[in-house]
């Protein structure tokens, strides 16, 4: 290891517990629900006006580590000041430690596993800083820390850029949809229901206790995947084996199926299957044989997203759209020529989104492969 030194975590990191109290100045808020599981990204930002208890301040560049159920690996480094849940550690570097290196140090799966092994509580385990801070690790000199962080940051910067490009492309398509089919709508256009356009399917989950059902067959999609991969959300991090696929074969979704989350706070998120997949039961899907209709129906469902709760069943805290309600969602059909023209215009957007999404997945895999090797000294960088 050469110039690397053995250090306790307490020698390289410290917790910040500066308290924000209800009624203090408005701030951006990060709760555990805003941090993606194992993705090192935020999926949203809350407001301090919506919280009812004291929180911790954080500054741009601080490492935020979710200590509740740490195996979820909820770790981020925001680029803005704000407040966060008290179930999140706000971690700062000690002298001689690069803050960007520290962030990746705490994302290392080995450290996450150790933080969980010492956690207290069985139903809601929390990592123990008193234990973790005394564990010993090999740490490189400052200049090598910066070089390691630069390598990993370059991958994350590219991932962020691709996510932003995809968001812009999706916004362009939605703008066109609103202009052509909402602002310039015609009274003579037909009104029908989703069930008349294709076959509705509710997802199904095979037993998670049977490991033979899980493997490298086809993607298994849950609402969590919608947050990270976006429009083509079948790039899930979990897959069914061929045996698992056989168990839920009636729920198998072909390419170009439209998936809609139909339960809970994320209800109404929409995606298109870019490959064969199976979803869990929180998702209803529509299999449309006419590929020209897919983009139009997708954009329509995105447009009515704020209205989906109005047809939800089961109360306000856990709204649900069942299969029958899903099939009966009304949709206006303009002339086929106009739908076809919309498909032609947006197809170039979709090709770029798919390309970007594939690249995001590859970059993420590269980062996850490199990170433990860089942190363990197995792979060295010049500095």
GROMACS .gro file of C-alpha atoms in nm:
model
  383
    1UNK     CA    1   0.000   0.000   0.000
    2UNK     CA    2   0.305   0.228   0.011
    3UNK     CA    3   0.211   0.566   0.156
    4UNK     CA    4  -0.136   0.461   0.264
    5UNK     CA    5  -0.195   0.478   0.640
    6UNK     CA    6  -0.419   0.294   0.881
    7UNK     CA    7  -0.675   0.535   1.026
    8UNK     CA    8  -0.986   0.513   1.236
    9UNK     CA    9  -1.290   0.668   1.076
   10UNK     CA   10  -1.290   0.919   1.361
   11UNK     CA   11  -0.950   1.037   1.229
   12UNK     CA   12  -1.089   1.111   0.883
   13UNK     CA   13  -1.453   1.208   0.945
   14UNK     CA   14  -1.675   1.382   1.198
   15UNK     CA   15  -2.047   1.436   1.238
   16UNK     CA   16  -2.214   1.776   1.222
   17UNK     CA   17  -2.522   1.808   1.440
   18UNK     CA   18  -2.608   2.174   1.407
   19UNK     CA   19  -2.980   2.181   1.474
   20UNK     CA   20  -3.250   2.353   1.271
   21UNK     CA   21  -3.571   2.414   1.467
   22UNK     CA   22  -3.924   2.443   1.335
   23UNK     CA   23  -3.985   2.810   1.262
   24UNK     CA   24  -3.625   2.886   1.166
   25UNK     CA   25  -3.545   3.024   0.820
   26UNK     CA   26  -3.692   2.833   0.520
   27UNK     CA   27  -3.451   2.579   0.373
   28UNK     CA   28  -3.446   2.299   0.119
   29UNK     CA   29  -3.512   1.968   0.295
   30UNK     CA   30  -3.375   1.619   0.232
   31UNK     CA   31  -3.539   1.318   0.393
   32UNK     CA   32  -3.456   0.953   0.338
   33UNK     CA   33  -3.741   0.942   0.087
   34UNK     CA   34  -3.552   1.190  -0.131
   35UNK     CA   35  -3.238   0.973  -0.161
   36UNK     CA   36  -3.223   0.694  -0.418
   37UNK     CA   37  -3.135   0.350  -0.289
   38UNK     CA   38  -2.777   0.261  -0.396
   39UNK     CA   39  -2.782   0.520  -0.679
   40UNK     CA   40  -2.593   0.805  -0.500
   41UNK     CA   41  -2.854   1.050  -0.633
   42UNK     CA   42  -3.147   1.255  -0.510
   43UNK     CA   43  -3.489   1.182  -0.655
   44UNK     CA   44  -3.639   1.504  -0.520
   45UNK     CA   45  -3.609   1.784  -0.265
   46UNK     CA   46  -3.857   1.883   0.005
   47UNK     CA   47  -3.931   2.211   0.183
   48UNK     CA   48  -3.869   2.296   0.546
   49UNK     CA   49  -4.222   2.441   0.562
   50UNK     CA   50  -4.357   2.086   0.533
   51UNK     CA   51  -4.164   1.934   0.826
   52UNK     CA   52  -4.287   1.926   1.185
   53UNK     CA   53  -3.975   1.844   1.389
   54UNK     CA   54  -3.617   1.956   1.435
   55UNK     CA   55  -3.361   1.867   1.167
   56UNK     CA   56  -2.987   1.896   1.098
   57UNK     CA   57  -2.824   2.166   0.885
   58UNK     CA   58  -2.593   2.063   0.604
   59UNK     CA   59  -2.378   2.261   0.362
   60UNK     CA   60  -2.303   2.206  -0.005
   61UNK     CA   61  -2.043   1.931  -0.039
   62UNK     CA   62  -2.125   1.758   0.291
   63UNK     CA   63  -2.175   1.383   0.278
   64UNK     CA   64  -2.525   1.271   0.382
   65UNK     CA   65  -2.546   0.906   0.494
   66UNK     CA   66  -2.880   0.744   0.575
   67UNK     CA   67  -2.823   0.570   0.909
   68UNK     CA   68  -3.172   0.416   0.924
   69UNK     CA   69  -3.160   0.075   0.754
   70UNK     CA   70  -2.811   0.154   0.622
   71UNK     CA   71  -2.817  -0.149   0.390
   72UNK     CA   72  -3.022   0.070   0.152
   73UNK     CA   73  -2.699   0.262   0.085
   74UNK     CA   74  -2.865   0.602   0.074
   75UNK     CA   75  -2.567   0.835   0.039
   76UNK     CA   76  -2.553   1.170  -0.143
   77UNK     CA   77  -2.342   1.485  -0.164
   78UNK     CA   78  -2.578   1.780  -0.232
   79UNK     CA   79  -2.449   2.087  -0.414
   80UNK     CA   80  -2.667   2.321  -0.205
   81UNK     CA   81  -2.719   2.415   0.160
   82UNK     CA   82  -3.023   2.283   0.346
   83UNK     CA   83  -3.158   2.069   0.629
   84UNK     CA   84  -3.200   1.695   0.654
   85UNK     CA   85  -3.369   1.426   0.860
   86UNK     CA   86  -3.208   1.331   1.190
   87UNK     CA   87  -3.196   0.977   1.051
   88UNK     CA   88  -2.923   1.106   0.819
   89UNK     CA   89  -2.563   1.162   0.927
   90UNK     CA   90  -2.411   1.491   0.812
   91UNK     CA   91  -2.044   1.397   0.766
   92UNK     CA   92  -1.753   1.639   0.733
   93UNK     CA   93  -1.386   1.562   0.663
   94UNK     CA   94  -1.113   1.592   0.925
   95UNK     CA   95  -0.796   1.785   0.841
   96UNK     CA   96  -0.602   1.624   0.558
   97UNK     CA   97  -0.908   1.453   0.405
   98UNK     CA   98  -1.060   1.556   0.074
   99UNK     CA   99  -1.438   1.605   0.102
  100UNK     CA  100  -1.509   1.440  -0.234
  101UNK     CA  101  -1.297   1.139  -0.144
  102UNK     CA  102  -1.483   1.118   0.186
  103UNK     CA  103  -1.815   1.095   0.003
  104UNK     CA  104  -1.700   0.797  -0.204
  105UNK     CA  105  -1.538   0.644   0.103
  106UNK     CA  106  -1.882   0.631   0.267
  107UNK     CA  107  -2.047   0.489  -0.045
  108UNK     CA  108  -1.812   0.190  -0.048
  109UNK     CA  109  -2.022  -0.126  -0.006
  110UNK     CA  110  -1.776  -0.272   0.247
  111UNK     CA  111  -1.829   0.024   0.478
  112UNK     CA  112  -2.207   0.012   0.426
  113UNK     CA  113  -2.208  -0.357   0.520
  114UNK     CA  114  -2.007  -0.292   0.837
  115UNK     CA  115  -2.236  -0.004   0.934
  116UNK     CA  116  -2.533  -0.240   0.910
  117UNK     CA  117  -2.362  -0.523   1.099
  118UNK     CA  118  -2.334  -0.296   1.404
  119UNK     CA  119  -2.678  -0.136   1.376
  120UNK     CA  120  -2.918  -0.147   1.666
  121UNK     CA  121  -3.284  -0.248   1.640
  122UNK     CA  122  -3.431  -0.534   1.443
  123UNK     CA  123  -3.728  -0.379   1.262
  124UNK     CA  124  -3.573  -0.035   1.207
  125UNK     CA  125  -3.195  -0.084   1.240
  126UNK     CA  126  -2.980   0.227   1.274
  127UNK     CA  127  -2.605   0.247   1.217
  128UNK     CA  128  -2.400   0.318   1.530
  129UNK     CA  129  -2.145   0.600   1.487
  130UNK     CA  130  -1.969   0.513   1.812
  131UNK     CA  131  -1.889   0.170   1.670
  132UNK     CA  132  -1.825   0.269   1.310
  133UNK     CA  133  -1.597   0.560   1.401
  134UNK     CA  134  -1.355   0.319   1.572
  135UNK     CA  135  -1.317   0.084   1.276
  136UNK     CA  136  -0.977   0.096   1.102
  137UNK     CA  137  -0.922   0.155   0.731
  138UNK     CA  138  -0.631   0.218   0.494
  139UNK     CA  139  -0.639   0.574   0.363
  140UNK     CA  140  -0.421   0.724   0.086
  141UNK     CA  141  -0.240   1.059   0.110
  142UNK     CA  142  -0.437   1.374   0.026
  143UNK     CA  143  -0.321   1.407  -0.335
  144UNK     CA  144  -0.415   1.047  -0.413
  145UNK     CA  145  -0.750   1.102  -0.240
  146UNK     CA  146  -0.818   1.389  -0.480
  147UNK     CA  147  -0.714   1.179  -0.780
  148UNK     CA  148  -0.944   0.894  -0.675
  149UNK     CA  149  -1.234   1.134  -0.624
  150UNK     CA  150  -1.169   1.293  -0.963
  151UNK     CA  151  -1.195   0.957  -1.142
  152UNK     CA  152  -1.523   0.866  -0.972
  153UNK     CA  153  -1.666   1.219  -0.997
  154UNK     CA  154  -1.607   1.222  -1.373
  155UNK     CA  155  -1.834   0.918  -1.405
  156UNK     CA  156  -2.104   1.071  -1.185
  157UNK     CA  157  -2.083   1.403  -1.370
  158UNK     CA  158  -2.144   1.222  -1.698
  159UNK     CA  159  -2.437   1.032  -1.545
  160UNK     CA  160  -2.590   1.361  -1.426
  161UNK     CA  161  -2.542   1.518  -1.770
  162UNK     CA  162  -2.720   1.229  -1.941
  163UNK     CA  163  -3.008   1.246  -1.692
  164UNK     CA  164  -3.045   1.619  -1.765
  165UNK     CA  165  -3.041   1.556  -2.141
  166UNK     CA  166  -3.315   1.297  -2.106
  167UNK     CA  167  -3.525   1.532  -1.895
  168UNK     CA  168  -3.493   1.806  -2.159
  169UNK     CA  169  -3.593   1.568  -2.438
  170UNK     CA  170  -3.896   1.447  -2.243
  171UNK     CA  171  -4.000   1.805  -2.173
  172UNK     CA  172  -3.978   1.886  -2.546
  173UNK     CA  173  -4.204   1.592  -2.633
  174UNK     CA  174  -4.456   1.689  -2.363
  175UNK     CA  175  -4.458   2.050  -2.489
  176UNK     CA  176  -4.540   1.928  -2.840
  177UNK     CA  177  -4.814   1.704  -2.704
  178UNK     CA  178  -4.977   1.991  -2.516
  179UNK     CA  179  -4.964   2.217  -2.820
  180UNK     CA  180  -5.092   1.968  -3.077
  181UNK     CA  181  -5.344   1.772  -2.872
  182UNK     CA  182  -5.457   2.000  -2.587
  183UNK     CA  183  -5.430   2.360  -2.704
  184UNK     CA  184  -5.531   2.273  -3.063
  185UNK     CA  185  -5.781   1.997  -2.976
  186UNK     CA  186  -6.082   1.945  -3.204
  187UNK     CA  187  -6.437   1.875  -3.086
  188UNK     CA  188  -6.482   1.602  -3.347
  189UNK     CA  189  -6.199   1.387  -3.210
  190UNK     CA  190  -6.307   1.050  -3.072
  191UNK     CA  191  -6.315   0.981  -2.696
  192UNK     CA  192  -6.247   0.622  -2.591
  193UNK     CA  193  -6.094   0.431  -2.297
  194UNK     CA  194  -5.754   0.269  -2.249
  195UNK     CA  195  -5.907  -0.079  -2.248
  196UNK     CA  196  -6.015  -0.028  -2.609
  197UNK     CA  197  -5.658   0.043  -2.718
  198UNK     CA  198  -5.486  -0.263  -2.578
  199UNK     CA  199  -5.465  -0.531  -2.311
  200UNK     CA  200  -5.434  -0.419  -1.948
  201UNK     CA  201  -5.205  -0.623  -1.719
  202UNK     CA  202  -5.148  -0.593  -1.345
  203UNK     CA  203  -4.801  -0.698  -1.232
  204UNK     CA  204  -4.720  -0.989  -1.005
  205UNK     CA  205  -4.427  -1.072  -0.777
  206UNK     CA  206  -4.305  -1.432  -0.739
  207UNK     CA  207  -4.196  -1.538  -0.393
  208UNK     CA  208  -3.894  -1.338  -0.279
  209UNK     CA  209  -3.809  -1.625  -0.043
  210UNK     CA  210  -3.744  -1.863  -0.332
  211UNK     CA  211  -3.402  -1.772  -0.472
  212UNK     CA  212  -3.463  -1.995  -0.776
  213UNK     CA  213  -3.711  -1.735  -0.906
  214UNK     CA  214  -3.445  -1.463  -0.924
  215UNK     CA  215  -3.145  -1.437  -1.153
  216UNK     CA  216  -3.051  -1.315  -1.501
  217UNK     CA  217  -3.363  -1.381  -1.707
  218UNK     CA  218  -3.561  -1.059  -1.767
  219UNK     CA  219  -3.593  -0.731  -1.581
  220UNK     CA  220  -3.830  -0.711  -1.284
  221UNK     CA  221  -3.962  -0.355  -1.258
  222UNK     CA  222  -4.085  -0.176  -0.944
  223UNK     CA  223  -4.190   0.189  -0.890
  224UNK     CA  224  -3.839   0.264  -0.761
  225UNK     CA  225  -3.699   0.209  -1.111
  226UNK     CA  226  -3.918   0.486  -1.249
  227UNK     CA  227  -3.733   0.741  -1.037
  228UNK     CA  228  -3.387   0.657  -1.161
  229UNK     CA  229  -3.405   0.546  -1.523
  230UNK     CA  230  -3.703   0.754  -1.634
  231UNK     CA  231  -3.895   0.699  -1.956
  232UNK     CA  232  -3.749   0.357  -2.041
  233UNK     CA  233  -3.766   0.219  -1.692
  234UNK     CA  234  -3.719  -0.149  -1.772
  235UNK     CA  235  -3.351  -0.097  -1.694
  236UNK     CA  236  -3.414  -0.240  -1.349
  237UNK     CA  237  -3.139  -0.356  -1.115
  238UNK     CA  238  -3.331  -0.676  -1.042
  239UNK     CA  239  -3.413  -0.968  -1.271
  240UNK     CA  240  -3.619  -1.287  -1.272
  241UNK     CA  241  -3.477  -1.626  -1.365
  242UNK     CA  242  -3.647  -1.829  -1.636
  243UNK     CA  243  -3.821  -2.022  -1.359
  244UNK     CA  244  -3.942  -1.695  -1.207
  245UNK     CA  245  -4.068  -1.575  -1.546
  246UNK     CA  246  -4.262  -1.900  -1.588
  247UNK     CA  247  -4.423  -1.842  -1.247
  248UNK     CA  248  -4.566  -1.505  -1.359
  249UNK     CA  249  -4.587  -1.566  -1.736
  250UNK     CA  250  -4.937  -1.417  -1.760
  251UNK     CA  251  -4.788  -1.085  -1.649
  252UNK     CA  252  -4.507  -1.083  -1.906
  253UNK     CA  253  -4.483  -0.748  -2.086
  254UNK     CA  254  -4.346  -0.714  -2.441
  255UNK     CA  255  -4.142  -0.423  -2.576
  256UNK     CA  256  -4.341  -0.098  -2.604
  257UNK     CA  257  -4.580  -0.183  -2.320
  258UNK     CA  258  -4.678   0.126  -2.120
  259UNK     CA  259  -4.626   0.093  -1.743
  260UNK     CA  260  -4.807   0.313  -1.487
  261UNK     CA  261  -4.754   0.315  -1.110
  262UNK     CA  262  -5.097   0.277  -0.954
  263UNK     CA  263  -5.054   0.289  -0.577
  264UNK     CA  264  -4.915   0.523  -0.314
  265UNK     CA  265  -4.734   0.853  -0.331
  266UNK     CA  266  -4.568   0.775  -0.666
  267UNK     CA  267  -4.897   0.691  -0.837
  268UNK     CA  268  -4.920   0.805  -1.198
  269UNK     CA  269  -4.554   0.772  -1.299
  270UNK     CA  270  -4.541   0.644  -1.658
  271UNK     CA  271  -4.277   0.455  -1.856
  272UNK     CA  272  -4.233   0.249  -2.173
  273UNK     CA  273  -4.084  -0.102  -2.179
  274UNK     CA  274  -3.771  -0.097  -2.391
  275UNK     CA  275  -3.728  -0.470  -2.345
  276UNK     CA  276  -3.937  -0.763  -2.222
  277UNK     CA  277  -4.007  -0.733  -1.851
  278UNK     CA  278  -4.235  -0.817  -1.560
  279UNK     CA  279  -4.357  -0.562  -1.306
  280UNK     CA  280  -4.473  -0.593  -0.948
  281UNK     CA  281  -4.837  -0.552  -0.847
  282UNK     CA  282  -4.801  -0.179  -0.785
  283UNK     CA  283  -4.792  -0.125  -1.161
  284UNK     CA  284  -5.066  -0.157  -1.423
  285UNK     CA  285  -4.954  -0.184  -1.784
  286UNK     CA  286  -5.110  -0.152  -2.128
  287UNK     CA  287  -4.995  -0.372  -2.415
  288UNK     CA  288  -5.061  -0.189  -2.743
  289UNK     CA  289  -5.004  -0.376  -3.068
  290UNK     CA  290  -4.997  -0.059  -3.281
  291UNK     CA  291  -4.654   0.092  -3.205
  292UNK     CA  292  -4.756   0.426  -3.360
  293UNK     CA  293  -5.004   0.479  -3.073
  294UNK     CA  294  -4.753   0.413  -2.794
  295UNK     CA  295  -4.589   0.756  -2.774
  296UNK     CA  296  -4.925   0.936  -2.791
  297UNK     CA  297  -5.078   0.724  -2.512
  298UNK     CA  298  -4.761   0.761  -2.302
  299UNK     CA  299  -4.770   1.141  -2.329
  300UNK     CA  300  -5.144   1.149  -2.259
  301UNK     CA  301  -5.098   0.953  -1.936
  302UNK     CA  302  -4.814   1.183  -1.833
  303UNK     CA  303  -5.038   1.482  -1.901
  304UNK     CA  304  -5.322   1.354  -1.679
  305UNK     CA  305  -5.085   1.247  -1.400
  306UNK     CA  306  -5.217   1.516  -1.159
  307UNK     CA  307  -5.571   1.388  -1.219
  308UNK     CA  308  -5.507   1.019  -1.153
  309UNK     CA  309  -5.560   1.057  -0.779
  310UNK     CA  310  -5.916   1.168  -0.849
  311UNK     CA  311  -6.001   0.819  -0.974
  312UNK     CA  312  -5.798   0.642  -0.705
  313UNK     CA  313  -5.971   0.399  -0.471
  314UNK     CA  314  -5.883   0.317  -0.113
  315UNK     CA  315  -5.855   0.649   0.068
  316UNK     CA  316  -5.619   0.944   0.066
  317UNK     CA  317  -5.318   0.797   0.247
  318UNK     CA  318  -5.276   0.502   0.011
  319UNK     CA  319  -5.464   0.574  -0.313
  320UNK     CA  320  -5.500   0.284  -0.555
  321UNK     CA  321  -5.606   0.255  -0.918
  322UNK     CA  322  -5.715  -0.103  -0.977
  323UNK     CA  323  -5.711  -0.277  -1.314
  324UNK     CA  324  -6.074  -0.194  -1.393
  325UNK     CA  325  -6.028   0.175  -1.314
  326UNK     CA  326  -5.711   0.172  -1.523
  327UNK     CA  327  -5.886   0.021  -1.825
  328UNK     CA  328  -6.164   0.280  -1.799
  329UNK     CA  329  -5.941   0.589  -1.805
  330UNK     CA  330  -6.073   0.808  -2.086
  331UNK     CA  331  -5.846   0.918  -2.368
  332UNK     CA  332  -5.910   1.146  -2.666
  333UNK     CA  333  -5.799   1.010  -3.003
  334UNK     CA  334  -5.717   1.268  -3.273
  335UNK     CA  335  -5.684   1.167  -3.636
  336UNK     CA  336  -5.443   0.881  -3.699
  337UNK     CA  337  -5.242   1.096  -3.942
  338UNK     CA  338  -5.170   1.346  -3.664
  339UNK     CA  339  -5.074   1.071  -3.418
  340UNK     CA  340  -4.841   0.926  -3.681
  341UNK     CA  341  -4.680   1.265  -3.739
  342UNK     CA  342  -4.626   1.305  -3.363
  343UNK     CA  343  -4.463   0.961  -3.353
  344UNK     CA  344  -4.227   1.057  -3.636
  345UNK     CA  345  -4.121   1.383  -3.468
  346UNK     CA  346  -4.060   1.229  -3.125
  347UNK     CA  347  -3.888   0.912  -3.248
  348UNK     CA  348  -3.552   1.091  -3.270
  349UNK     CA  349  -3.597   1.211  -2.910
  350UNK     CA  350  -3.665   0.855  -2.799
  351UNK     CA  351  -3.363   0.711  -2.980
  352UNK     CA  352  -3.140   0.958  -2.794
  353UNK     CA  353  -3.311   0.884  -2.460
  354UNK     CA  354  -3.256   0.510  -2.507
  355UNK     CA  355  -2.893   0.569  -2.602
  356UNK     CA  356  -2.841   0.789  -2.296
  357UNK     CA  357  -3.017   0.542  -2.067
  358UNK     CA  358  -2.796   0.258  -2.185
  359UNK     CA  359  -2.493   0.475  -2.122
  360UNK     CA  360  -2.615   0.568  -1.774
  361UNK     CA  361  -2.641   0.202  -1.683
  362UNK     CA  362  -2.294   0.126  -1.821
  363UNK     CA  363  -2.136   0.420  -1.640
  364UNK     CA  364  -2.304   0.322  -1.315
  365UNK     CA  365  -2.173  -0.032  -1.347
  366UNK     CA  366  -1.824   0.102  -1.420
  367UNK     CA  367  -1.837   0.323  -1.110
  368UNK     CA  368  -1.956   0.035  -0.892
  369UNK     CA  369  -1.673  -0.184  -1.021
  370UNK     CA  370  -1.402   0.078  -0.977
  371UNK     CA  371  -1.510   0.222  -0.643
  372UNK     CA  372  -1.411  -0.067  -0.409
  373UNK     CA  373  -1.090  -0.128  -0.605
  374UNK     CA  374  -0.985   0.236  -0.576
  375UNK     CA  375  -1.081   0.254  -0.209
  376UNK     CA  376  -0.893  -0.068  -0.133
  377UNK     CA  377  -0.580   0.027  -0.327
  378UNK     CA  378  -0.621  -0.260  -0.573
  379UNK     CA  379  -0.630  -0.002  -0.852
  380UNK     CA  380  -0.403   0.300  -0.816
  381UNK     CA  381  -0.423   0.637  -0.995
  382UNK     CA  382  -0.143   0.876  -1.084
  383UNK     CA  383  -0.129   1.202  -0.890
   0.00000   0.00000   0.00000
